Coordinates of C-alpha atoms in Angstrom, one line a residue:
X1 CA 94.3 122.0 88.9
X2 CA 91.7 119.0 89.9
X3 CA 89.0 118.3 88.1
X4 CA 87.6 115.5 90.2
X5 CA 87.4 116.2 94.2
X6 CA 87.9 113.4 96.4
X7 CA 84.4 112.8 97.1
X8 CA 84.2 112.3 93.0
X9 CA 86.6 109.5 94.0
X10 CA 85.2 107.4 96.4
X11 CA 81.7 107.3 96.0
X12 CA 80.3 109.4 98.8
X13 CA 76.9 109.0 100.4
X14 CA 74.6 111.6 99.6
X15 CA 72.2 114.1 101.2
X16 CA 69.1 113.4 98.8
X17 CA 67.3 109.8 98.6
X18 CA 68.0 107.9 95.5
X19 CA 65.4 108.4 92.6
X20 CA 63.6 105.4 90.6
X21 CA 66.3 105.1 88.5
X22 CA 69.1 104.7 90.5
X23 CA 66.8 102.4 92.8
X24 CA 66.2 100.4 89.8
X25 CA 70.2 100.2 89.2
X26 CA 71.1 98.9 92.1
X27 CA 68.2 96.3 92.6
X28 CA 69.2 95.2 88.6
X29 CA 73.0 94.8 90.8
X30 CA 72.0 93.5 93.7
X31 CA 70.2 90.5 91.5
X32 CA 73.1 89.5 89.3
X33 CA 75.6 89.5 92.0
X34 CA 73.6 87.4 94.3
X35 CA 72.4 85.7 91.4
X36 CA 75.6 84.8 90.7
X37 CA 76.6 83.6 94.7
X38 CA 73.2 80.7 94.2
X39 CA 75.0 79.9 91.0
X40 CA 77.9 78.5 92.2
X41 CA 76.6 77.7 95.7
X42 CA 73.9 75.4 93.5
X43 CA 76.2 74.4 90.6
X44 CA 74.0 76.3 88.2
X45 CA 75.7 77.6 84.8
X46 CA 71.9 78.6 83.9
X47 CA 72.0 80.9 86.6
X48 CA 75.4 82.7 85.8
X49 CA 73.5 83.4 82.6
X50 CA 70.6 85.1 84.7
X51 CA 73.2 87.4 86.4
X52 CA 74.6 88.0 83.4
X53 CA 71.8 89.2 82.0
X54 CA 70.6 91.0 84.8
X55 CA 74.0 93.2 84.4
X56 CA 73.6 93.5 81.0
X57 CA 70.3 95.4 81.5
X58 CA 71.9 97.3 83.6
X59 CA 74.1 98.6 81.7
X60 CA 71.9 99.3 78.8
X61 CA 69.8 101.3 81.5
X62 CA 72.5 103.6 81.8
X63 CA 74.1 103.3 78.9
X64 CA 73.6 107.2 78.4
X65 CA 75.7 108.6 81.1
X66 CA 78.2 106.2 80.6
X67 CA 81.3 107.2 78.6
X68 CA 82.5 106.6 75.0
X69 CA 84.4 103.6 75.9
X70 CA 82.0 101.9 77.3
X71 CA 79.5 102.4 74.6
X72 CA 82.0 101.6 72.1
X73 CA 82.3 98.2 73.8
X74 CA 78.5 98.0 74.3
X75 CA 78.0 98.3 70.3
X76 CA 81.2 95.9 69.7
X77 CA 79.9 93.5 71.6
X78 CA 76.2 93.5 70.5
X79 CA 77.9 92.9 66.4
X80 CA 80.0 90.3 67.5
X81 CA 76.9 88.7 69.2
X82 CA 75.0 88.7 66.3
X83 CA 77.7 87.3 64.0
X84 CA 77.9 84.6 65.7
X85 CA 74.3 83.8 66.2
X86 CA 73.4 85.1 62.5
X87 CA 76.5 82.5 61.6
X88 CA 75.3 79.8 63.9
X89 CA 79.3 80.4 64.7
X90 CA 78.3 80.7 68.7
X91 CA 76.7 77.7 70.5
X92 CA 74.4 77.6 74.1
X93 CA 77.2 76.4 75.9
X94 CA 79.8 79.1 74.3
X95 CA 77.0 82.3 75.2
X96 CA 77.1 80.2 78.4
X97 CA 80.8 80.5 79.3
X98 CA 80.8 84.8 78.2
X99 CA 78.2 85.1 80.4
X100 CA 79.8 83.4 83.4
X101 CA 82.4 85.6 82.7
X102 CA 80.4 88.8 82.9
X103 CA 78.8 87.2 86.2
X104 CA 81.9 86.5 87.3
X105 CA 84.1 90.3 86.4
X106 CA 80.8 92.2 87.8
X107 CA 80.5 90.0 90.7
X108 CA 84.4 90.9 92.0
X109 CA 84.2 94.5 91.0
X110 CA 80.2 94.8 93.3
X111 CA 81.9 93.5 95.9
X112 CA 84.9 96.1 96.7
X113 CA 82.3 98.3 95.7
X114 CA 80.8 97.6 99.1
X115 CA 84.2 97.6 100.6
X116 CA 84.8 101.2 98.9
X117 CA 81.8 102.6 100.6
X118 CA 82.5 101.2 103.9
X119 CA 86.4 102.4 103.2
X120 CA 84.8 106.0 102.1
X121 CA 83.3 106.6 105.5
X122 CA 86.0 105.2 107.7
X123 CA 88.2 107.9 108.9
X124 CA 91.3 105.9 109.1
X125 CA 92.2 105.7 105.3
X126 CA 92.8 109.5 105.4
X127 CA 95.2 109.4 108.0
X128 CA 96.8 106.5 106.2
X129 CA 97.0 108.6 103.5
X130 CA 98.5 111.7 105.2
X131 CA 101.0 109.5 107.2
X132 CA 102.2 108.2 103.5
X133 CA 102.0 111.6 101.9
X134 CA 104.4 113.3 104.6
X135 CA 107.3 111.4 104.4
X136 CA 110.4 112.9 104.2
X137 CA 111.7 113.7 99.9
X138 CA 114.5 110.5 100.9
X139 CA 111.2 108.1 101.8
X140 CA 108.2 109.2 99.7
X141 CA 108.7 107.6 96.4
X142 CA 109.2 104.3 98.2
X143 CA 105.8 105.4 100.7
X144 CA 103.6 106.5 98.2
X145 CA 104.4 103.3 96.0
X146 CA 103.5 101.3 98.4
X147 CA 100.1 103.3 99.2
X148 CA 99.2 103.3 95.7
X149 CA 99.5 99.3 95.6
X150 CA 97.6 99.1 99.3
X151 CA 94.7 101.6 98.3
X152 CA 94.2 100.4 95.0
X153 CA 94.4 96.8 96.9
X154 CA 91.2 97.5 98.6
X155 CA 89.7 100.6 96.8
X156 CA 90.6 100.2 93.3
X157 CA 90.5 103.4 91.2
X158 CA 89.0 105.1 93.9
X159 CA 92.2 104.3 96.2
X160 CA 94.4 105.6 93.5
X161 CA 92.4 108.5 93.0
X162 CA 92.0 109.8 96.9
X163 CA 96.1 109.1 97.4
X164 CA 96.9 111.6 94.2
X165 CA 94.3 114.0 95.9
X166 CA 95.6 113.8 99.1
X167 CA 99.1 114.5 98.6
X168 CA 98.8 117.1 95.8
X169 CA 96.5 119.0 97.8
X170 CA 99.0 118.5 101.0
X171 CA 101.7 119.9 98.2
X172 CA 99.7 122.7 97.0
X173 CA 99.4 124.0 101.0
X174 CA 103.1 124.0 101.2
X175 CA 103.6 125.7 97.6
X176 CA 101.2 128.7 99.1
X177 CA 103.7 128.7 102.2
X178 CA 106.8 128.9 100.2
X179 CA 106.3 129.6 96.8
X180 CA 108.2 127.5 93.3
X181 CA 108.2 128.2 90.0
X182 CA 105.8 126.2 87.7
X183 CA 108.9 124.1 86.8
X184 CA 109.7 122.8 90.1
X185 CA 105.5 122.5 90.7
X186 CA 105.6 120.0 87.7
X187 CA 108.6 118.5 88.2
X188 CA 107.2 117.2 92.2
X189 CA 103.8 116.7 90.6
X190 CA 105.1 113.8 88.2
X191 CA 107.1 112.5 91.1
X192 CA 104.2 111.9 92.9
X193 CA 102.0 110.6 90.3
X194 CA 104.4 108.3 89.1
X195 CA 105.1 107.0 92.0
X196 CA 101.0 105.8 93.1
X197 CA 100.7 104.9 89.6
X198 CA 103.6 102.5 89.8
X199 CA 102.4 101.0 93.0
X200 CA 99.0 100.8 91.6
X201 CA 99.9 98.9 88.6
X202 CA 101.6 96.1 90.5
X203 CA 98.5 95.2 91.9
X204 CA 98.1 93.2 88.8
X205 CA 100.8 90.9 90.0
X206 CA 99.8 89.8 93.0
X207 CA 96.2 91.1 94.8
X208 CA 94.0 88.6 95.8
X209 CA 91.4 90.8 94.8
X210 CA 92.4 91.6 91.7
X211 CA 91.0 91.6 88.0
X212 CA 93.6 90.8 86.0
X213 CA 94.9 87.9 88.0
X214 CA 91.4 86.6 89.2
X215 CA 90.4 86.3 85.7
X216 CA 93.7 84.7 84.4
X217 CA 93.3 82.5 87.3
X218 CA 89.6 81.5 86.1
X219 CA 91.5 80.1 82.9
X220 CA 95.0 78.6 84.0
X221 CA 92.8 76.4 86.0
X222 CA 96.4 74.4 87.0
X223 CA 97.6 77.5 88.6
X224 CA 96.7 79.0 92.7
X225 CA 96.6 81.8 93.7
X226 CA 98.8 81.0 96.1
X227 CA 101.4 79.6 93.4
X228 CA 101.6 82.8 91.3
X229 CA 101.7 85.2 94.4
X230 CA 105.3 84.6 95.5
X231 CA 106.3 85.3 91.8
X232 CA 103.9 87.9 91.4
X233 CA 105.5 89.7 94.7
X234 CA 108.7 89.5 93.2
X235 CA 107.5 91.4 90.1
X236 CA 105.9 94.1 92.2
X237 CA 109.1 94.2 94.2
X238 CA 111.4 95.0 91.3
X239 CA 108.6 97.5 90.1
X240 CA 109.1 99.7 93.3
X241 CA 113.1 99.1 93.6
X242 CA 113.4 100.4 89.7
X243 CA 111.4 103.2 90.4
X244 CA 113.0 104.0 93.8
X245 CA 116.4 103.6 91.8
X246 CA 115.4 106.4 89.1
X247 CA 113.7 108.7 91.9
X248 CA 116.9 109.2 94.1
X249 CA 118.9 109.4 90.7
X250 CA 116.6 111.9 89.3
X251 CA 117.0 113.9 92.6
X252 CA 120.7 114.0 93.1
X253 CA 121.0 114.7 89.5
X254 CA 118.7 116.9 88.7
X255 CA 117.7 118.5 92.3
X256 CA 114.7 121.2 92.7
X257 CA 115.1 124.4 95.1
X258 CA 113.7 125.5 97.0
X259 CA 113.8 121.8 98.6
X260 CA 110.3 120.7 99.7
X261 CA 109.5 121.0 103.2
X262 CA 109.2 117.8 105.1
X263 CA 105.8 118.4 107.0
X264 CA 106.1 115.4 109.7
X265 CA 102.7 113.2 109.8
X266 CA 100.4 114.1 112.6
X267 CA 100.3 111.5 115.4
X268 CA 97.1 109.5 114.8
X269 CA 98.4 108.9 111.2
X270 CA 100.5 106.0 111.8
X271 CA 97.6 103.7 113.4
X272 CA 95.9 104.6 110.0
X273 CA 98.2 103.0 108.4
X274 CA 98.3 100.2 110.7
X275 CA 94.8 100.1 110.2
X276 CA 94.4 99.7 106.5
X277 CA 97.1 97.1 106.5
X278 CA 94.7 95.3 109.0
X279 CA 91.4 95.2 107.0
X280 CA 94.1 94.4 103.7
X281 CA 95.8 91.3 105.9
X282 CA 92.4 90.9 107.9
X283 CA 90.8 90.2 104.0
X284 CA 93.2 87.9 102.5
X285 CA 93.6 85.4 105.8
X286 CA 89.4 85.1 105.4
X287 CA 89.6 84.4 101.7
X288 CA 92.8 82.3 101.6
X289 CA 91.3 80.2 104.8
X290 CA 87.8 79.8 103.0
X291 CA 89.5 78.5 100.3
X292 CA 90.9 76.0 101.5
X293 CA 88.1 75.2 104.0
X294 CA 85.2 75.6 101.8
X295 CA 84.7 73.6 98.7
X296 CA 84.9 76.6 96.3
X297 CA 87.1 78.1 93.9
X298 CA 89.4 81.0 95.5
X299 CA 87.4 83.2 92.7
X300 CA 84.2 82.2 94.6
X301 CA 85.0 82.7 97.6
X302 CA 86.2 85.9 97.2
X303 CA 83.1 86.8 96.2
X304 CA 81.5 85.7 98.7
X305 CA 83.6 87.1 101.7
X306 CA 84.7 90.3 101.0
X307 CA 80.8 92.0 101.3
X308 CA 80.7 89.8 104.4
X309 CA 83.1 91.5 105.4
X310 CA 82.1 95.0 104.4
X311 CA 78.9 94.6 106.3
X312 CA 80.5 93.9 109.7
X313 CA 83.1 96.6 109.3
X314 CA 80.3 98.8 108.6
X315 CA 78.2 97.8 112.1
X316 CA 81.7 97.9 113.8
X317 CA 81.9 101.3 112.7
X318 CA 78.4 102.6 112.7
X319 CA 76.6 100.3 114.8
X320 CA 73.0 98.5 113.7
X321 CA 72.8 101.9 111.6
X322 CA 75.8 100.5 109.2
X323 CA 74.5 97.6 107.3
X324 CA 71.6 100.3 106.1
X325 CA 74.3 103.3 105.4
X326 CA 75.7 101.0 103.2
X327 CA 72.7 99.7 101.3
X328 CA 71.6 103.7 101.0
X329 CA 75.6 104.6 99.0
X330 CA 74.9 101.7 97.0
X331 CA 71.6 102.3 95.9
X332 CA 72.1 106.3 95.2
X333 CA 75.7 105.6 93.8
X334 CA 74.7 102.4 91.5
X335 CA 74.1 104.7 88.1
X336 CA 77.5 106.2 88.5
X337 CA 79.2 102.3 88.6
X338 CA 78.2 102.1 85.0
X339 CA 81.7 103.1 83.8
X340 CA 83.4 101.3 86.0
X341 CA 81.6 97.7 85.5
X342 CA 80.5 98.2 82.4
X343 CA 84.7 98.4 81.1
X344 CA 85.2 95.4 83.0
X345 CA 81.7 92.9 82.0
X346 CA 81.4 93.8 78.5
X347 CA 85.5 93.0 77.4
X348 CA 85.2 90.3 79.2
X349 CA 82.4 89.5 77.0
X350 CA 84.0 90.6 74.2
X351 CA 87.1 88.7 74.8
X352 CA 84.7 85.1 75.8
X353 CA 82.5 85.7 72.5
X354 CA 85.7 86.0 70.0
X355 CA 87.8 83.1 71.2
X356 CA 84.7 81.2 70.9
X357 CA 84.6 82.3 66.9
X358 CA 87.9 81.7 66.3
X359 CA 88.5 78.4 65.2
X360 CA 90.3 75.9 67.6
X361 CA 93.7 75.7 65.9
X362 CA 93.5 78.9 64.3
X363 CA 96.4 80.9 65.9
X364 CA 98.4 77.4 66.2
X365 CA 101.2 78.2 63.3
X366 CA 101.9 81.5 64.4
X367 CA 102.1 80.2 68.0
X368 CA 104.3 77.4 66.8
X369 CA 106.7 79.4 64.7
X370 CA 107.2 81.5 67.4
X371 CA 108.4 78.5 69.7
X372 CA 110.5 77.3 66.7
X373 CA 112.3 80.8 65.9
X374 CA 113.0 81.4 69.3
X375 CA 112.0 78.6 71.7
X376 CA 109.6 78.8 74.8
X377 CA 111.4 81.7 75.8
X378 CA 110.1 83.6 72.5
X379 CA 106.4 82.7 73.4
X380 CA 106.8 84.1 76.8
X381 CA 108.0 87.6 75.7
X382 CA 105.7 87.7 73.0
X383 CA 102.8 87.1 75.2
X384 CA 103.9 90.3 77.4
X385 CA 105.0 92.5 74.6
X386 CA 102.0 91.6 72.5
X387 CA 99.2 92.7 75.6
X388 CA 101.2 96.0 75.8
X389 CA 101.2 96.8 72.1
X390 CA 97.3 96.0 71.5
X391 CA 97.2 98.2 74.6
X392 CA 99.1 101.1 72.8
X393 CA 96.9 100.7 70.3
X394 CA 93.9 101.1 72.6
X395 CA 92.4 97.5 73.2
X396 CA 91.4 96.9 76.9
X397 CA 94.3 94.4 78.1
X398 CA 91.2 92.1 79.6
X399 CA 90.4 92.0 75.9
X400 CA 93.8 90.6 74.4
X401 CA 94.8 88.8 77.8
X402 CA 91.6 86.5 77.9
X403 CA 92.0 85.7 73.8
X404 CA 95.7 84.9 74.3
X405 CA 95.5 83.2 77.6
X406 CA 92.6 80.5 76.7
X407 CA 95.0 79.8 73.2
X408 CA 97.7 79.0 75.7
X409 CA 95.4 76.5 77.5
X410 CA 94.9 75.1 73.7
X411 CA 98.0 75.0 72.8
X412 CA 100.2 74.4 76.0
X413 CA 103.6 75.4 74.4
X414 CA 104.6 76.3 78.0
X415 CA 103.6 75.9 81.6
X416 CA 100.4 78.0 82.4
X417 CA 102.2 79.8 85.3
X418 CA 104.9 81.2 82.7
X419 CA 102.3 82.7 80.2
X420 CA 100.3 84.0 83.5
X421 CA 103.4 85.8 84.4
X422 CA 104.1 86.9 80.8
X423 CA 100.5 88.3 80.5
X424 CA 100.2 90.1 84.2
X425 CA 103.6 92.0 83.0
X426 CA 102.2 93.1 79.9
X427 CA 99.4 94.6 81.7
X428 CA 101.2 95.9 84.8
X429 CA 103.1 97.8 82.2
X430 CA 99.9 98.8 80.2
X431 CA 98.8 100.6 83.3
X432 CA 101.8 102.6 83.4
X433 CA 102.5 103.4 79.5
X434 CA 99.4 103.4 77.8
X435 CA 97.5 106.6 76.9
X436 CA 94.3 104.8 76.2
X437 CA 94.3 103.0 79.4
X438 CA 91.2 103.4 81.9
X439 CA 94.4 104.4 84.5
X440 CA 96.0 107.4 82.1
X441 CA 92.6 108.9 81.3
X442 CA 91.0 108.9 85.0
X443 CA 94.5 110.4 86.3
X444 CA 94.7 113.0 83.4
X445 CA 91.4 114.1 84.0
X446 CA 92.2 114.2 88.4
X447 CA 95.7 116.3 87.1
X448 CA 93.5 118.4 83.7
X449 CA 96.7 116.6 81.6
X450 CA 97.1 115.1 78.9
X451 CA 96.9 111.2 79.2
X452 CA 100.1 111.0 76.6
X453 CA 101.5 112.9 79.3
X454 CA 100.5 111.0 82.4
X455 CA 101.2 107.5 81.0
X456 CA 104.3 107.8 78.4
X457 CA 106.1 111.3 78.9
X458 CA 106.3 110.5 82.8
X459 CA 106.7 106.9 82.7
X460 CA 108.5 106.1 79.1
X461 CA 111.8 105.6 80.5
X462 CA 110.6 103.4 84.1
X463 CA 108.5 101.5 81.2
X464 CA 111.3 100.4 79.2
X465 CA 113.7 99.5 81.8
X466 CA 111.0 97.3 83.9
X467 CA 110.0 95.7 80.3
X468 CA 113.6 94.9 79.9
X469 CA 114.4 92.8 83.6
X470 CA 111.1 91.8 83.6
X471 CA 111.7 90.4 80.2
X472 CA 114.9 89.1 81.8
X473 CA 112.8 86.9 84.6
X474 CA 111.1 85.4 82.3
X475 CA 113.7 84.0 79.7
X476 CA 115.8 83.2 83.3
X477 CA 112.3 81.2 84.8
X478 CA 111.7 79.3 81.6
X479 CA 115.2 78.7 80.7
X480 CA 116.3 77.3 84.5
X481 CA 112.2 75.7 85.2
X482 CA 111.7 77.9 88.3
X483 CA 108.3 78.1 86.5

């Protein structure tokens, strides 16, 4: 039923050396994201620009293989550039701040790209993932929930991607045993899905390594990391219980035969797991302490640790011969990464080119008559509902999150740490519900489905009850000041 094996997932190393062009690819990489590292290290902005540029090129390089998306957002970009310049509408300093925002989305995402490679080779994320995959029916929603979030913690797409392979493949071995109709097959496929996919989108709320909240956190300058985490925890937390809730619901209502047979996990699994948690807890204690040792922004040191941090695991696992394995999968993987940072750089450019077009106090009376029909409260929902909607519709959430987000610094109608929360539950939710979403069309293509089917059919109802008590939170946070 896969389309994509699970060496598609995680980028493997492979066989033949890399040719010019993938050379060139990760040199033009390699340049931006330390680029990037000397501009902050030197207080540069002009050399933010340079990496920027640098990744640019890089994606116009490959700009071929790369998918529709991403070429539809190369193009948008590229008018809305030229708009401004042909309307003298965009200043040095505004191309300045896009282009420390592509620096700064490109520099995250190369970074777990080292850990992914390191991760790819390191036999102990398998076993992770079998000990989570065979769980008893009564433990496995709540299991693979919480791998989804972990993996996708420290793998990204490619965690999410290797957990789904893993346990359908584990399921597929026990349906050739003991043989279901295609009813009950689909019927444990979506409960498996929709369980990582769940626990992947929480990730939103909370990771330290994140996107979404690493690039929030680059604009509600007032608000830590380690002031939206707690919250953010909390958010993933009634995520997992909601689904949990639904799952054993679904399964004493509506129960399959024959049952699935609990397979238990093979003995080495466990210390997998064990292990995984220690590079994730391992991580964040480095980038939390650097923070507040170093005199950087959390953002920056993250980006400065976490290949660090690859490069030593990679000696501890493969000796002196690691630091060079790892350079090798980055240099013949770097055209394929096109997709992946090329979503990610150019929306964020998108999003950094249009609020500098729109006027300063453009979206004020909307903002304001939305405080006065409905108070702080209405602003807050209306910032969540709002990312999910211009989701639905099919604009990248980094898109509509950054334009919103930098009005709220503008126009400060509430705290920053309420319209962060409002905006990271709009696009947990996105991940989930939308059919244009980079999640629902790399799962569809993993499961050959349809995306509608992946992201609203399987998810529709989870969607609208999480919506609703998240929804609740927030009109209880603002209303009481918890936030």
């Amino acid at each position: 039923m896969a389309t994509q094996t699970t060496d598609d997932v995680i980028a493997p190393p492979r066989a033949t050396p890399p040719g010019g062009h993938a050379t060139t690819g990760a040199a033009l990489l390699a340049a931006g994201f330390f680029t990037y590292i000397v501009s902050f290290a030197s207080a540069s902005p002009m050399l933010a620009t340079v990496s920027a540029t640098l990744i640019l090129v890089f994606i116009a390089m490959n700009l071929r293989r790369a998918t529709a998306i991403v070429r539809s957002f190369a193009a948008v970009a590229l008018l809305i550039a030229l708009w401004g310049l042909f309307r003298n509408s965009l200043s040095p300093s505004d191309l300045a701040v896009a282009g420390g925002r592509v620096s700064f989305l490109t520099s995250i995402l190369i970074a777990l790209i080292f850990l992914r490679l390191v991760a790819a080779r390191d036999p102990a994320f398998q076993a992770a993932g079998a000990f989570l995959a065979n769980q008893p029916p009564s433990r496995r929603y709540v299991s693979l929930g919480i791998g989804g979030n972990l993996f996708g913690v420290l793998l990204n797409l490619g965690g999410l991607g290797l957990l789904i392979e893993m346990t359908l493949a584990g399921q597929r071995r026990l349906e050739t045993v003991s043989a279901v109709s295609p009813a009950v097959h689909d019927v444990r496929e979506r409960r498996i899905v929709t369980a990582i996919v769940r626990g992947f989108a929480t990730i939103a709320f909370w990771s330290p390594f994140g996107i979404a909240l690493n690039t929030l956190l680059l604009i509600f300058t007032e608000v830590h990391w380690r002031d939206a985490a707690p919250w953010g925890l909390g958010f993933a937390a009634l995520f997992l219980i909601v689904g949990g809730v639904m799952d054993i619901v679904e399964r004493r209502l509506f129960p399959v035969f024959p049952k699935p047979v609990a397979v238990p996990p093979a003995p080495g699994d466990g210390l997998g797991l064990l292990a995984v948690l220690g590079h994730l807890v391992g991580l964040a204690l480095l980038v939390i302490g650097g923070d507040h040792l170093l005199p950087y922004s959390f953002q920056e040191v993250l980006v400065g640790v976490v290949p660090i941090y690859a490069v030593i695991w990679s000696m501890v696992r493969h000796g002196t011969r690691g630091p060079a394995r790892l350079v090798g999968d980055f240099t013949a993987n770097a055209p394929r990464y096109v997709n992946e940072i090329g979503v990610f750089a150019l929306a964020g450019l998108i999003g950094a080119l249009l609020v500098a077009l729109v006027p300063q106090h453009a979206l004020d009376p909307v903002l304001e008559a939305v405080v006065d029909l409905g108070g702080p409260v209405a602003l807050a929902l209306a910032l969540a509902w709002v990312t999910l909607l211009a989701a639905m519709l099919g604009l990248h959430p980094i898109i509509s999150v950054v334009i919103l987000a930098e009005f709220m610094v503008r126009t400060p109608l509430i705290s920053q740490q309420a319209a962060l929360l409002s905006l990271l539950t709009g696009w947990t939710l996105t991940v989930c519900l939308a059919p244009l979403a980079t999640t629902a069309t790399y799962v569809s293509a993993i499961l050959d489905r349809s995306p509608v089917t992946v992201s609203l059919r399987w998810n529709g109802l989870f969607g609208v009850i999480t919506l609703a008590l998240a929804s609740g939170i927030l009109i209880l946070g603002i209303s009481w000041h918890w936030f």
